[in-house]
Each structure stands twice: as structure tokens, then as C-alpha cells.
Amino acid sequence: MSPRVRGEEQPGFFEVLGTWLPRQPWFRAPRGRLSLTRVGGLRLPTPAGDSDSRVFLELHIFEVAHQDGPVRISVPVALRSRPSAIAGKSAFIGKLTSPEHGELWVYDGAGDRAFLAAWIEMSRREQGSRNGRSRGRAHAGFAFGSPWTLELRRTGADAPKEGVTRSIVRREHADSQGEHDRDEIVMDLLRRPAGEQDELLESLITLSEANCEVIPKVLGTIDGAWKQKDDADDAGYWVSGILGVIREAGISGPDGTSIMRRALQAGDDLSDSARAAGRAVGTFHADLAGSFGAHPQTQEQLRIMTANVQSTLTQQWEQVRSEFDDDEAADLNEVIDLMRMQLRDADEPLMLQQIHGDLGAEHLHRTAGDAWVIREPEGLMSHALGLRDVVTVLISAADAVMSVAAETPEILRAAAEQEAAEAEQEGQSDAPAEPVNFGQWYEEFTQAFLSGYRESDADSAGVDSVFFRAAMLTEALDLFRRWRGQWVFRPSMLLQVDN
């Protein structure tokens, strides 16, 4: 059996990394010469079946000298005795020549399937390092899944945030839907590990363990450790943090904004999908309330909220009133006066809970079977009203409708010409579909979304309250201003304005 190779002990190892790192999008290259200090890491067992009998898998944690202070980075590598055609040039870091081990080809672990398989199995089997400083953890039943082998494919994906390398990993012989035994997963390698507790990740793990069906569940995590010094004279102490997260692959599906744009351009009805999306948001709120609790407003909180809603609506109306003609302004003024009176009379406290906070159509992703999952933000908002998420989704949908409507002449003309040509070619006599009535389309989308939300287990009192209607009107008036008066918000909906 060949001796274990340690990358950091090989001549030229730090030099090839120093050449490769500045070209990586997640790396903050310092000015001047690059200085790397290894402060931690782990070594993984090599999966069976690799064509290279001498492949060694490692993850190194380095401290990089930087003008703004030391920066910590995580670099997974695969050391191979020969070039790997599967990992390819995109993952190639450099070549080493060792008097003891001969030629060693260094690859980025994020693109090497042996590393990916070992990384997944470390989490699924909850394996730990001999020194106890690293451990994989499985969640949401991931430990009971079948083993991952080298028979997998990796596709790069857009990173959820800076300093993360995201991969979509799929078994080579998975079924076409990728749903059997979680045959497709998302892996996030954290290139900048931190010792601080990630509250959002902890919340997502709690939801995953509670079997929340509308988020891509957290299936596993891998913890690592590194030595940290507070100053040059400090002997140092060990700090641990998350190095990788494995999740279900739902967020790889198309997002709500893209789906809406395609439906509007094709003149397709989206009511069924809108109802399912509303039900997903409601289920998300119900699961958050069940996992983290919810409580009614105090009378003082209700009083303050009422005053704020009235003030915000009044200010927004004053900013855009002059953009309406006299009849339109009179109609809206009457609606707003009635709403102010209803707000003054409102005395039923609403439920406060944890929510997304800035949920938009772009955060909703459709999976197989017209199901929806929700992509989380950087953090969750505590002690908030669930109606805020509903408002932000519907207003983001209205913004998407406006965006498509601004392109309407070109879209409708091209679509009509294409449809007429296809009908003529196929010998059909049917006339092209009528142009989309954007106001009606959005009205139907909104009603379907709200119906779906009410069908969920979420507390729907908020979306049936005057506070929801006031928030929708306030945001819609702001949208009208941002679109420079091209659209008018009626009491129920945005309607198209004739030029």
C-alpha cells in the first residue's frame, strides 16, 4: 500500500495554489505577494472504483495575509497520479513533481467526482475525523439513503452568495425526474468559513427536520476546525464552523418571475400555478409558526401599526395624486378615505411570527408536478406579519406584468406572426389568440394566489384584513410612480391605460 500523500508537504504546493487562487471569483486577491498559512483542514477516504489507484482527497483551510486583515479560505483538492479527463481543465490547479511520489496532478475538489462522492458520504454517514475536529452530519432522513459512489455527474450553478461554490450533483443512472432516493442534490462548498453560528442555516435545519415540504431541505452539513490567533503573541485556539451544506435540488427549477414572463408572452393562463404558489407560501408560514411560534399583537402594537399604515398610505397618495386625471383621482381618493376609516375602526390583533420578509416571485421555484419551493433570503424576519410576504410576492408579480407590458407591441406582433405562419403551414383556419389583457390576467393571478394561501394551514386573517388591502394599495401606488404613470392602480387591480 502506498504511503499517504499530504499536499502541504509537497514541493511547489503553495506556489501552484498561489497562481490558481487569484483567478477564482470567490477569492479576494490581496495586493503584492500572496502569503498562505495552513491553519486547519481534513482528509477524506478515497471512494472505491476510481481508475487512479493513487488519488488523495483533502480540504485545506488557509489564512491569507490581506491589507484589511487576515482572510480565511477553504480549498478542497484531489491529488492524482495522472491527469483526470473527467475533472477536466476547469478544475485543474497545477502539477507537482515530488522526489518521493513522482508527478502529482492537483484538482479543485469542487470539480472532482471522487472528492464530491467522499464529501457526500462523510455527511450521509456522519463520519468524523480521527482528531475529532471534523464531522459530517445528516438531517431529514439523509442517513437512511443509499450510498453515493463515483457514478455521478456534477454541474456548476450560480452561487447563492459571495464566497460559495455551488454544484448540482446527480447520480449517473438516476431516473429522469431525479426524485428517487434524492438522486439529485445541491452542494455548497463554503470558501470562506466562519466560526459564527449561522442562524438562518439553523432555522432551515429545524424546518427540514420538521419535514417542511416547501423548502429545499438541508440534508447534511460538514463541520471543520481551524486554529485562530487574536494577535501575534497568542498561542492560538481552535474554532469550528460549517465547511459545506448539502440540500435538496428544488431551487434548480425555474423561478416565478421567469415563469410569469413566459406565460404572459404566450398568453397562457397561470391560475393553477398561482394557486399552488399561494398554498406553498401559506404552508411555509404555517411551518415557521409551528417550529418557532407565533403570538398575537398587543393593543399597543396594533395601535402603532395602524398609525404607521395610515401615515404611509397618505404620504404615498400625496406623491402620486397629481399623476391621475380628476376623475381617477376622485375615485381613488374615495377608496383611500374609506380605507382610513376602516383602519381607525380595526381592533382585532393580528398574529406575529417569523417570515421571509422580502419574498418575491423570484424566490419561488417550480419543481416537477407544479409544486413550489421557496428560496430563503440572507436571514428571516422575526415578530412580523405574514401578510407582508404575500404583499411583496404580489407586487413583484405586478412589476413583472408591467415589464412584459412595456414590451407588448413587439411581443404581440412577433407572436401573432409566428402563430399565423404555423397555422397556415398546418392548414389550420383558426385565428391567432387575442392579445393578453394584462389587468385581467393579473387580477386572476392574484385571486388564485390568495385562494391558495387561504387553503393552507397558515393564519389567513392577515390577508383578509384592511391592513393587507392598505399595504397592497400603498405598494401599488409606489409601483405606479416608478413606472412613471404608465399604469393605474384601481381599488382591486392594476389596469392598462390607453395611450
Short mmCIF file of C-alpha atoms in Angstrom, two decimals:
data_model
loop_
_atom_site.label_atom_id
_atom_site.label_comp_id
_atom_site.label_asym_id
_atom_site.label_seq_id
_atom_site.Cartn_x
_atom_site.Cartn_y
_atom_site.Cartn_z
CA MET A 1 0.00 0.00 0.00
CA SER A 2 1.43 3.40 -0.99
CA PRO A 3 2.06 5.92 1.80
CA ARG A 4 -0.43 8.71 2.39
CA VAL A 5 0.42 11.89 0.50
CA ARG A 6 -0.05 15.21 2.27
CA GLY A 7 -0.42 18.05 -0.17
CA GLU A 8 1.03 20.74 2.06
CA GLU A 9 4.26 18.75 2.38
CA GLN A 10 4.87 18.52 -1.38
CA PRO A 11 7.36 20.88 -3.08
CA GLY A 12 5.58 23.60 -5.05
CA PHE A 13 2.13 23.00 -3.47
CA PHE A 14 1.74 26.54 -2.12
CA GLU A 15 3.15 28.01 -5.34
CA VAL A 16 0.60 26.35 -7.66
CA LEU A 17 -2.21 27.42 -5.32
CA GLY A 18 -0.83 30.96 -5.32
CA THR A 19 -1.03 31.02 -9.12
CA TRP A 20 -4.53 29.50 -9.24
CA LEU A 21 -6.30 31.36 -6.42
CA PRO A 22 -6.29 34.92 -7.87
CA ARG A 23 -8.26 33.67 -10.88
CA GLN A 24 -11.12 32.34 -8.74
CA PRO A 25 -14.23 34.56 -8.46
CA TRP A 26 -14.67 33.79 -4.76
CA PHE A 27 -11.11 34.81 -3.80
CA ARG A 28 -10.22 38.34 -2.66
CA ALA A 29 -6.73 38.70 -4.08
CA PRO A 30 -4.53 40.89 -1.85
CA ARG A 31 -2.03 43.34 -3.27
CA GLY A 32 1.54 42.14 -3.57
CA ARG A 33 2.84 38.69 -2.94
CA LEU A 34 0.34 36.03 -1.89
CA SER A 35 1.09 34.53 1.54
CA LEU A 36 -0.75 31.34 2.59
CA THR A 37 -0.63 29.79 6.07
CA ARG A 38 -2.37 26.45 6.62
CA VAL A 39 -4.41 26.64 9.83
CA GLY A 40 -6.61 23.55 9.52
CA GLY A 41 -8.26 21.02 7.26
CA LEU A 42 -9.30 17.41 6.89
CA ARG A 43 -8.56 14.33 4.79
CA LEU A 44 -11.23 12.12 3.28
CA PRO A 45 -11.20 8.40 2.48
CA THR A 46 -11.00 7.67 -1.25
CA PRO A 47 -14.16 6.02 -2.69
CA ALA A 48 -13.64 2.61 -4.27
CA GLY A 49 -13.60 2.23 -8.03
CA ASP A 50 -11.55 5.24 -9.17
CA SER A 51 -9.38 4.46 -12.19
CA ASP A 52 -6.50 6.25 -10.47
CA SER A 53 -5.27 3.96 -7.71
CA ARG A 54 -3.32 6.81 -6.10
CA VAL A 55 -5.78 9.62 -5.51
CA PHE A 56 -5.76 11.55 -2.24
CA LEU A 57 -8.59 13.83 -1.12
CA GLU A 58 -8.01 16.79 1.18
CA LEU A 59 -9.55 20.05 2.29
CA HIS A 60 -7.20 22.80 3.43
CA ILE A 61 -8.07 25.88 5.44
CA PHE A 62 -5.63 28.71 4.83
CA GLU A 63 -5.15 32.12 6.33
CA VAL A 64 -4.30 34.67 3.65
CA ALA A 65 -2.45 37.85 4.55
CA HIS A 66 -4.55 40.81 3.39
CA GLN A 67 -4.32 44.58 3.68
CA ASP A 68 -7.66 44.59 5.54
CA GLY A 69 -6.57 41.84 7.91
CA PRO A 70 -6.18 38.05 7.56
CA VAL A 71 -8.73 36.29 5.35
CA ARG A 72 -9.63 32.63 5.87
CA ILE A 73 -10.34 30.41 2.85
CA SER A 74 -11.24 26.76 2.30
CA VAL A 75 -9.67 24.88 -0.63
CA PRO A 76 -10.70 21.26 -1.33
CA VAL A 77 -8.24 19.36 -3.54
CA ALA A 78 -7.77 15.99 -5.17
CA LEU A 79 -4.16 14.88 -5.66
CA ARG A 80 -3.86 12.41 -8.55
CA SER A 81 -1.00 10.42 -10.02
CA ARG A 82 -2.18 11.19 -13.56
CA PRO A 83 -4.42 13.68 -15.41
CA SER A 84 -8.16 13.28 -14.96
CA ALA A 85 -10.26 13.61 -18.11
CA ILE A 86 -13.45 13.71 -16.04
CA ALA A 87 -12.43 16.60 -13.77
CA GLY A 88 -11.10 18.40 -16.84
CA LYS A 89 -9.22 21.62 -17.38
CA SER A 90 -11.72 23.79 -15.49
CA ALA A 91 -10.84 22.04 -12.20
CA PHE A 92 -7.10 21.73 -12.85
CA ILE A 93 -4.96 23.67 -10.35
CA GLY A 94 -1.42 22.60 -11.29
CA LYS A 95 1.16 19.84 -11.41
CA LEU A 96 3.72 18.94 -8.75
CA THR A 97 6.87 16.87 -9.02
CA SER A 98 7.88 15.10 -5.82
CA PRO A 99 11.14 13.14 -5.39
CA GLU A 100 9.22 10.66 -3.24
CA HIS A 101 5.86 10.43 -5.03
CA GLY A 102 6.67 11.42 -8.61
CA GLU A 103 4.20 13.55 -10.57
CA LEU A 104 1.06 14.74 -8.77
CA TRP A 105 -1.81 16.44 -10.57
CA VAL A 106 -3.78 18.82 -8.34
CA TYR A 107 -7.51 19.41 -8.98
CA ASP A 108 -10.12 21.59 -7.31
CA GLY A 109 -12.23 19.21 -5.21
CA ALA A 110 -15.42 21.04 -6.21
CA GLY A 111 -14.97 19.62 -9.72
CA ASP A 112 -13.56 16.19 -8.91
CA ARG A 113 -16.14 13.43 -8.59
CA ALA A 114 -14.05 11.39 -6.13
CA PHE A 115 -13.99 14.34 -3.75
CA LEU A 116 -17.71 15.03 -4.29
CA ALA A 117 -18.66 11.41 -3.56
CA ALA A 118 -16.45 11.30 -0.44
CA TRP A 119 -17.84 14.66 0.74
CA ILE A 120 -21.44 13.48 0.39
CA GLU A 121 -20.72 10.20 2.15
CA MET A 122 -18.96 11.95 5.04
CA SER A 123 -22.20 13.82 5.69
CA ARG A 124 -24.58 10.93 4.98
CA ARG A 125 -22.68 8.51 7.22
CA GLU A 126 -21.90 11.19 9.80
CA GLN A 127 -18.22 10.29 9.67
CA GLY A 128 -15.74 12.12 11.87
CA SER A 129 -12.02 12.71 11.67
CA ARG A 130 -9.59 10.86 13.95
CA ASN A 131 -8.74 14.04 15.86
CA GLY A 132 -12.42 14.81 16.35
CA ARG A 133 -12.19 18.26 14.78
CA SER A 134 -14.28 17.44 11.69
CA ARG A 135 -17.62 15.68 11.37
CA GLY A 136 -20.39 15.13 8.89
CA ARG A 137 -24.00 15.45 9.98
CA ALA A 138 -27.13 14.09 8.31
CA HIS A 139 -30.60 15.64 8.51
CA ALA A 140 -34.12 14.93 7.26
CA GLY A 141 -33.51 11.19 6.90
CA PHE A 142 -30.44 11.57 4.68
CA ALA A 143 -28.56 8.95 6.70
CA PHE A 144 -31.01 6.29 5.54
CA GLY A 145 -30.44 6.92 1.82
CA SER A 146 -28.36 4.67 -0.41
CA PRO A 147 -24.60 5.31 -0.67
CA TRP A 148 -23.16 7.72 -3.22
CA THR A 149 -20.46 6.32 -5.48
CA LEU A 150 -18.24 7.68 -8.24
CA GLU A 151 -21.12 7.22 -10.70
CA LEU A 152 -22.25 10.82 -10.53
CA ARG A 153 -22.29 13.96 -12.63
CA ARG A 154 -21.60 17.48 -11.49
CA THR A 155 -22.96 20.71 -12.98
CA GLY A 156 -21.90 24.13 -11.78
CA ALA A 157 -24.63 26.52 -10.63
CA ASP A 158 -24.83 30.20 -9.70
CA ALA A 159 -23.60 30.77 -6.16
CA PRO A 160 -26.28 31.80 -3.63
CA LYS A 161 -23.89 34.37 -2.18
CA GLU A 162 -20.30 35.50 -2.39
CA GLY A 163 -17.70 33.00 -1.23
CA VAL A 164 -19.67 29.85 -2.08
CA THR A 165 -19.14 27.29 -4.84
CA ARG A 166 -22.45 25.63 -5.72
CA SER A 167 -22.73 22.33 -7.58
CA ILE A 168 -25.72 20.29 -8.70
CA VAL A 169 -24.73 16.65 -8.25
CA ARG A 170 -26.72 13.84 -9.82
CA ARG A 171 -26.33 10.09 -9.94
CA GLU A 172 -25.48 8.95 -13.48
CA HIS A 173 -28.20 6.31 -13.53
CA ALA A 174 -30.91 8.34 -11.80
CA ASP A 175 -34.43 8.39 -13.22
CA SER A 176 -35.34 11.32 -15.45
CA GLN A 177 -37.11 13.26 -12.72
CA GLY A 178 -34.23 12.99 -10.25
CA GLU A 179 -36.61 12.36 -7.36
CA HIS A 180 -35.90 8.72 -6.47
CA ASP A 181 -33.97 8.47 -3.21
CA ARG A 182 -32.74 12.07 -3.64
CA ASP A 183 -30.72 11.27 -6.74
CA GLU A 184 -30.10 14.97 -7.36
CA ILE A 185 -28.77 17.28 -4.66
CA VAL A 186 -27.22 20.71 -4.33
CA MET A 187 -23.81 21.04 -2.68
CA ASP A 188 -22.49 24.34 -1.35
CA LEU A 189 -18.78 24.48 -0.53
CA LEU A 190 -18.14 27.45 1.73
CA ARG A 191 -14.92 29.02 0.53
CA ARG A 192 -14.77 31.48 3.43
CA PRO A 193 -15.58 29.54 6.60
CA ALA A 194 -16.55 31.47 9.70
CA GLY A 195 -16.84 30.48 13.33
CA GLU A 196 -20.04 32.44 13.95
CA GLN A 197 -23.25 30.45 14.20
CA ASP A 198 -25.39 30.76 11.06
CA GLU A 199 -28.87 31.42 12.44
CA LEU A 200 -30.53 31.06 9.04
CA LEU A 201 -28.95 27.64 8.50
CA GLU A 202 -30.05 26.54 11.96
CA SER A 203 -33.61 27.64 11.12
CA LEU A 204 -33.52 25.74 7.83
CA ILE A 205 -32.26 22.62 9.58
CA THR A 206 -35.13 22.91 12.09
CA LEU A 207 -37.63 23.21 9.22
CA SER A 208 -36.00 20.29 7.41
CA GLU A 209 -36.23 18.06 10.48
CA ALA A 210 -39.90 19.09 10.79
CA ASN A 211 -40.39 17.85 7.18
CA CYS A 212 -41.29 21.23 5.71
CA GLU A 213 -42.17 20.40 2.08
CA VAL A 214 -41.82 23.89 0.59
CA ILE A 215 -38.12 24.47 1.15
CA PRO A 216 -35.21 22.51 -0.34
CA LYS A 217 -34.44 20.54 2.81
CA VAL A 218 -31.00 20.62 4.39
CA LEU A 219 -29.80 17.04 4.05
CA GLY A 220 -26.37 17.36 5.55
CA THR A 221 -23.58 19.59 6.79
CA ILE A 222 -19.87 19.15 7.36
CA ASP A 223 -18.09 20.86 10.24
CA GLY A 224 -14.40 21.65 10.28
CA ALA A 225 -11.94 23.36 12.59
CA TRP A 226 -9.00 25.73 12.31
CA LYS A 227 -6.54 27.39 14.60
CA GLN A 228 -7.07 31.07 15.22
CA LYS A 229 -4.90 33.73 16.84
CA ASP A 230 -6.07 37.04 18.24
CA ASP A 231 -2.60 38.59 17.90
CA ALA A 232 0.97 37.63 17.05
CA ASP A 233 1.78 36.67 20.64
CA ASP A 234 -1.30 34.47 21.08
CA ALA A 235 -0.62 30.72 21.11
CA GLY A 236 -3.90 30.21 19.26
CA TYR A 237 -7.09 28.28 19.92
CA TRP A 238 -9.33 26.01 17.85
CA VAL A 239 -12.51 27.37 16.24
CA SER A 240 -15.08 25.27 14.39
CA GLY A 241 -17.57 26.18 11.69
CA ILE A 242 -19.54 24.91 8.71
CA LEU A 243 -17.48 23.98 5.62
CA GLY A 244 -20.26 22.57 3.43
CA VAL A 245 -24.03 22.24 3.14
CA ILE A 246 -25.98 19.61 1.16
CA ARG A 247 -29.59 20.30 0.20
CA GLU A 248 -32.41 19.02 -1.95
CA ALA A 249 -32.27 20.32 -5.50
CA GLY A 250 -35.63 22.12 -5.71
CA ILE A 251 -34.12 25.56 -6.21
CA SER A 252 -32.66 24.44 -9.54
CA GLY A 253 -36.17 24.73 -11.05
CA PRO A 254 -37.39 27.88 -12.89
CA ASP A 255 -38.27 30.88 -10.73
CA GLY A 256 -41.68 32.52 -10.55
CA THR A 257 -40.73 35.69 -12.41
CA SER A 258 -39.40 33.73 -15.41
CA ILE A 259 -42.50 31.51 -15.44
CA MET A 260 -44.79 34.56 -15.36
CA ARG A 261 -42.96 36.28 -18.18
CA ARG A 262 -43.21 33.22 -20.41
CA ALA A 263 -46.90 32.76 -19.60
CA LEU A 264 -47.68 36.42 -20.38
CA GLN A 265 -45.74 36.35 -23.63
CA ALA A 266 -47.57 33.21 -24.73
CA GLY A 267 -50.95 34.37 -23.42
CA ASP A 268 -51.19 31.33 -21.10
CA ASP A 269 -53.35 31.20 -18.01
CA LEU A 270 -51.34 30.68 -14.80
CA SER A 271 -54.18 30.37 -12.30
CA ASP A 272 -53.47 26.77 -11.27
CA SER A 273 -49.78 27.50 -10.71
CA ALA A 274 -50.65 30.71 -8.85
CA ARG A 275 -52.95 28.79 -6.51
CA ALA A 276 -50.20 26.23 -5.86
CA ALA A 277 -47.68 29.03 -5.22
CA GLY A 278 -50.03 30.72 -2.75
CA ARG A 279 -50.54 27.42 -0.96
CA ALA A 280 -46.75 26.96 -0.77
CA VAL A 281 -46.26 30.39 0.83
CA GLY A 282 -49.04 29.64 3.31
CA THR A 283 -47.51 26.27 4.15
CA PHE A 284 -44.14 27.98 4.66
CA HIS A 285 -45.74 30.40 7.14
CA ALA A 286 -47.57 27.57 8.92
CA ASP A 287 -44.37 25.56 9.28
CA LEU A 288 -42.47 28.60 10.55
CA ALA A 289 -45.20 29.30 13.11
CA GLY A 290 -45.26 25.65 14.18
CA SER A 291 -41.47 25.44 14.51
CA PHE A 292 -40.69 28.84 16.05
CA GLY A 293 -44.00 30.02 17.50
CA ALA A 294 -46.45 32.85 16.84
CA HIS A 295 -48.26 35.28 19.10
CA PRO A 296 -50.93 37.99 18.74
CA GLN A 297 -50.09 41.69 18.73
CA THR A 298 -50.57 43.66 21.88
CA GLN A 299 -53.06 46.51 21.75
CA GLU A 300 -50.16 48.96 21.75
CA GLN A 301 -48.54 47.21 18.78
CA LEU A 302 -51.87 47.29 16.95
CA ARG A 303 -52.26 51.00 17.66
CA ILE A 304 -48.76 51.84 16.42
CA MET A 305 -49.19 49.70 13.29
CA THR A 306 -52.49 51.38 12.47
CA ALA A 307 -50.97 54.85 12.74
CA ASN A 308 -47.98 53.85 10.58
CA VAL A 309 -50.16 52.27 7.88
CA GLN A 310 -52.39 55.34 7.71
CA SER A 311 -49.41 57.70 7.52
CA THR A 312 -47.58 55.68 4.85
CA LEU A 313 -50.69 55.37 2.66
CA THR A 314 -51.41 59.11 2.93
CA GLN A 315 -47.83 60.06 2.04
CA GLN A 316 -47.74 57.73 -0.94
CA TRP A 317 -51.04 59.04 -2.24
CA GLU A 318 -49.89 62.65 -1.97
CA GLN A 319 -46.79 61.83 -4.02
CA VAL A 320 -48.72 60.44 -6.98
CA ARG A 321 -52.12 62.18 -6.83
CA SER A 322 -51.16 64.75 -9.47
CA GLU A 323 -50.35 61.96 -11.97
CA PHE A 324 -54.04 60.97 -12.17
CA ASP A 325 -56.73 62.86 -14.03
CA ASP A 326 -59.53 64.42 -11.99
CA ASP A 327 -61.99 61.52 -12.28
CA GLU A 328 -59.39 58.89 -11.47
CA ALA A 329 -58.07 60.90 -8.53
CA ALA A 330 -61.58 61.36 -7.17
CA ASP A 331 -62.29 57.61 -7.36
CA LEU A 332 -59.05 56.68 -5.63
CA ASN A 333 -59.43 59.41 -3.03
CA GLU A 334 -62.82 57.97 -2.11
CA VAL A 335 -61.31 54.50 -1.76
CA ILE A 336 -58.48 55.81 0.41
CA ASP A 337 -60.84 57.78 2.67
CA LEU A 338 -62.90 54.63 3.23
CA MET A 339 -59.74 52.66 3.95
CA ARG A 340 -58.58 55.22 6.52
CA MET A 341 -61.92 54.92 8.30
CA GLN A 342 -61.68 51.11 8.30
CA LEU A 343 -58.15 51.33 9.69
CA ARG A 344 -59.35 53.57 12.54
CA ASP A 345 -62.01 51.02 13.41
CA ALA A 346 -59.72 47.97 13.23
CA ASP A 347 -59.37 46.43 16.70
CA GLU A 348 -58.51 42.77 16.05
CA PRO A 349 -54.82 41.99 16.75
CA LEU A 350 -53.02 40.02 14.04
CA MET A 351 -50.52 37.22 14.58
CA LEU A 352 -46.79 37.97 14.67
CA GLN A 353 -44.32 35.28 13.66
CA GLN A 354 -41.11 34.59 11.75
CA ILE A 355 -41.40 35.11 7.97
CA HIS A 356 -39.20 35.55 4.89
CA GLY A 357 -39.69 39.32 4.92
CA ASP A 358 -38.75 40.18 1.34
CA LEU A 359 -40.38 37.32 -0.51
CA GLY A 360 -40.80 37.97 -4.22
CA ALA A 361 -41.83 35.90 -7.23
CA GLU A 362 -38.13 35.41 -7.97
CA HIS A 363 -37.76 33.48 -4.68
CA LEU A 364 -40.40 30.93 -5.69
CA HIS A 365 -39.17 27.97 -7.77
CA ARG A 366 -41.42 25.49 -9.52
CA THR A 367 -40.47 21.82 -9.33
CA ALA A 368 -41.91 18.75 -11.03
CA GLY A 369 -45.65 18.32 -10.75
CA ASP A 370 -46.38 22.05 -10.40
CA ALA A 371 -45.10 22.06 -6.81
CA TRP A 372 -43.25 25.11 -5.49
CA VAL A 373 -40.34 25.61 -3.11
CA ILE A 374 -39.12 28.82 -1.53
CA ARG A 375 -35.58 30.15 -1.75
CA GLU A 376 -34.66 31.78 1.54
CA PRO A 377 -33.06 35.22 1.99
CA GLU A 378 -29.88 36.00 3.91
CA GLY A 379 -31.97 35.87 7.08
CA LEU A 380 -35.53 35.56 8.32
CA MET A 381 -37.61 38.34 9.85
CA SER A 382 -38.91 37.76 13.37
CA HIS A 383 -42.06 39.19 15.00
CA ALA A 384 -43.60 40.16 11.66
CA LEU A 385 -46.98 39.84 9.95
CA GLY A 386 -47.35 37.07 7.39
CA LEU A 387 -49.27 39.43 5.11
CA ARG A 388 -46.01 41.22 4.29
CA ASP A 389 -44.70 38.21 2.35
CA VAL A 390 -47.98 37.99 0.44
CA VAL A 391 -47.84 41.69 -0.47
CA THR A 392 -44.23 41.51 -1.65
CA VAL A 393 -44.95 38.45 -3.82
CA LEU A 394 -48.00 40.07 -5.46
CA ILE A 395 -46.26 43.40 -6.04
CA SER A 396 -43.23 41.67 -7.56
CA ALA A 397 -45.69 39.83 -9.82
CA ALA A 398 -47.27 43.17 -10.79
CA ASP A 399 -43.83 44.51 -11.63
CA ALA A 400 -43.23 41.51 -13.90
CA VAL A 401 -46.58 42.16 -15.64
CA MET A 402 -45.60 45.77 -16.21
CA SER A 403 -42.22 44.77 -17.58
CA VAL A 404 -43.81 42.45 -20.15
CA ALA A 405 -46.48 45.02 -20.96
CA ALA A 406 -43.77 47.56 -21.78
CA GLU A 407 -42.57 45.16 -24.47
CA THR A 408 -46.10 44.39 -25.64
CA PRO A 409 -46.13 45.74 -29.22
CA GLU A 410 -43.08 43.76 -30.25
CA ILE A 411 -44.10 40.63 -28.35
CA LEU A 412 -47.67 40.56 -29.63
CA ARG A 413 -46.70 41.29 -33.22
CA ALA A 414 -43.99 38.59 -33.26
CA ALA A 415 -46.24 36.06 -31.51
CA ALA A 416 -49.17 36.77 -33.85
CA GLU A 417 -46.99 36.46 -36.95
CA GLN A 418 -45.46 33.20 -35.75
CA GLU A 419 -48.84 31.73 -34.81
CA ALA A 420 -50.36 32.75 -38.14
CA ALA A 421 -47.44 31.21 -40.03
CA GLU A 422 -47.71 27.96 -38.10
CA ALA A 423 -51.48 27.82 -38.61
CA GLU A 424 -51.08 28.38 -42.35
CA GLN A 425 -48.36 25.74 -42.56
CA GLU A 426 -50.55 23.19 -40.80
CA GLY A 427 -53.61 24.13 -42.82
CA GLN A 428 -55.49 25.46 -39.82
CA SER A 429 -58.08 28.15 -40.14
CA ASP A 430 -58.16 29.27 -36.51
CA ALA A 431 -57.24 32.91 -35.97
CA PRO A 432 -54.34 33.82 -33.63
CA ALA A 433 -55.16 34.22 -29.96
CA GLU A 434 -56.35 37.59 -28.74
CA PRO A 435 -53.73 39.88 -27.15
CA VAL A 436 -53.34 39.44 -23.41
CA ASN A 437 -55.49 41.65 -21.19
CA PHE A 438 -52.77 42.35 -18.63
CA GLY A 439 -55.08 43.79 -15.98
CA GLN A 440 -57.42 40.82 -16.12
CA TRP A 441 -54.51 38.35 -16.19
CA TYR A 442 -53.02 39.84 -13.05
CA GLU A 443 -56.43 40.03 -11.35
CA GLU A 444 -56.91 36.31 -11.92
CA PHE A 445 -53.36 35.54 -10.81
CA THR A 446 -53.87 37.49 -7.58
CA GLN A 447 -57.19 35.87 -6.74
CA ALA A 448 -55.79 32.38 -7.39
CA PHE A 449 -52.70 33.07 -5.27
CA LEU A 450 -54.81 34.33 -2.35
CA SER A 451 -57.16 31.36 -2.65
CA GLY A 452 -54.19 29.01 -2.42
CA TYR A 453 -52.85 30.86 0.62
CA ARG A 454 -56.23 30.55 2.37
CA GLU A 455 -56.31 26.80 1.60
CA SER A 456 -53.08 26.29 3.54
CA ASP A 457 -52.74 25.88 7.30
CA ALA A 458 -51.48 29.47 7.70
CA ASP A 459 -53.46 32.02 9.68
CA SER A 460 -55.28 33.86 6.86
CA ALA A 461 -56.74 36.64 9.00
CA GLY A 462 -53.96 38.97 7.83
CA VAL A 463 -54.74 38.70 4.10
CA ASP A 464 -58.44 39.22 4.83
CA SER A 465 -57.80 42.41 6.79
CA VAL A 466 -57.87 46.08 5.86
CA PHE A 467 -54.16 46.18 6.66
CA PHE A 468 -53.48 43.87 3.73
CA ARG A 469 -55.59 45.99 1.37
CA ALA A 470 -53.90 49.18 2.58
CA ALA A 471 -50.44 47.67 2.13
CA MET A 472 -51.31 46.49 -1.39
CA LEU A 473 -52.63 49.92 -2.36
CA THR A 474 -49.61 51.72 -0.87
CA GLU A 475 -47.13 49.49 -2.71
CA ALA A 476 -49.13 49.66 -5.94
CA LEU A 477 -49.13 53.47 -5.87
CA ASP A 478 -45.37 53.36 -5.44
CA LEU A 479 -45.16 50.96 -8.37
CA PHE A 480 -47.27 53.37 -10.43
CA ARG A 481 -44.81 56.16 -9.60
CA ARG A 482 -41.78 54.05 -10.51
CA TRP A 483 -43.36 53.16 -13.85
CA ARG A 484 -43.95 56.87 -14.49
CA GLY A 485 -47.69 56.71 -14.67
CA GLN A 486 -47.90 54.12 -17.43
CA TRP A 487 -50.33 52.09 -15.33
CA VAL A 488 -53.13 52.97 -12.91
CA PHE A 489 -53.96 51.07 -9.75
CA ARG A 490 -57.67 50.66 -9.26
CA PRO A 491 -59.08 49.53 -5.90
CA SER A 492 -58.81 45.89 -6.97
CA MET A 493 -56.10 45.75 -9.62
CA LEU A 494 -53.62 47.41 -11.93
CA LEU A 495 -55.39 48.21 -15.19
CA GLN A 496 -53.90 49.02 -18.57
CA VAL A 497 -54.08 52.68 -19.55
CA ASP A 498 -54.78 53.68 -23.14
CA ASN A 499 -52.07 55.95 -24.52
#
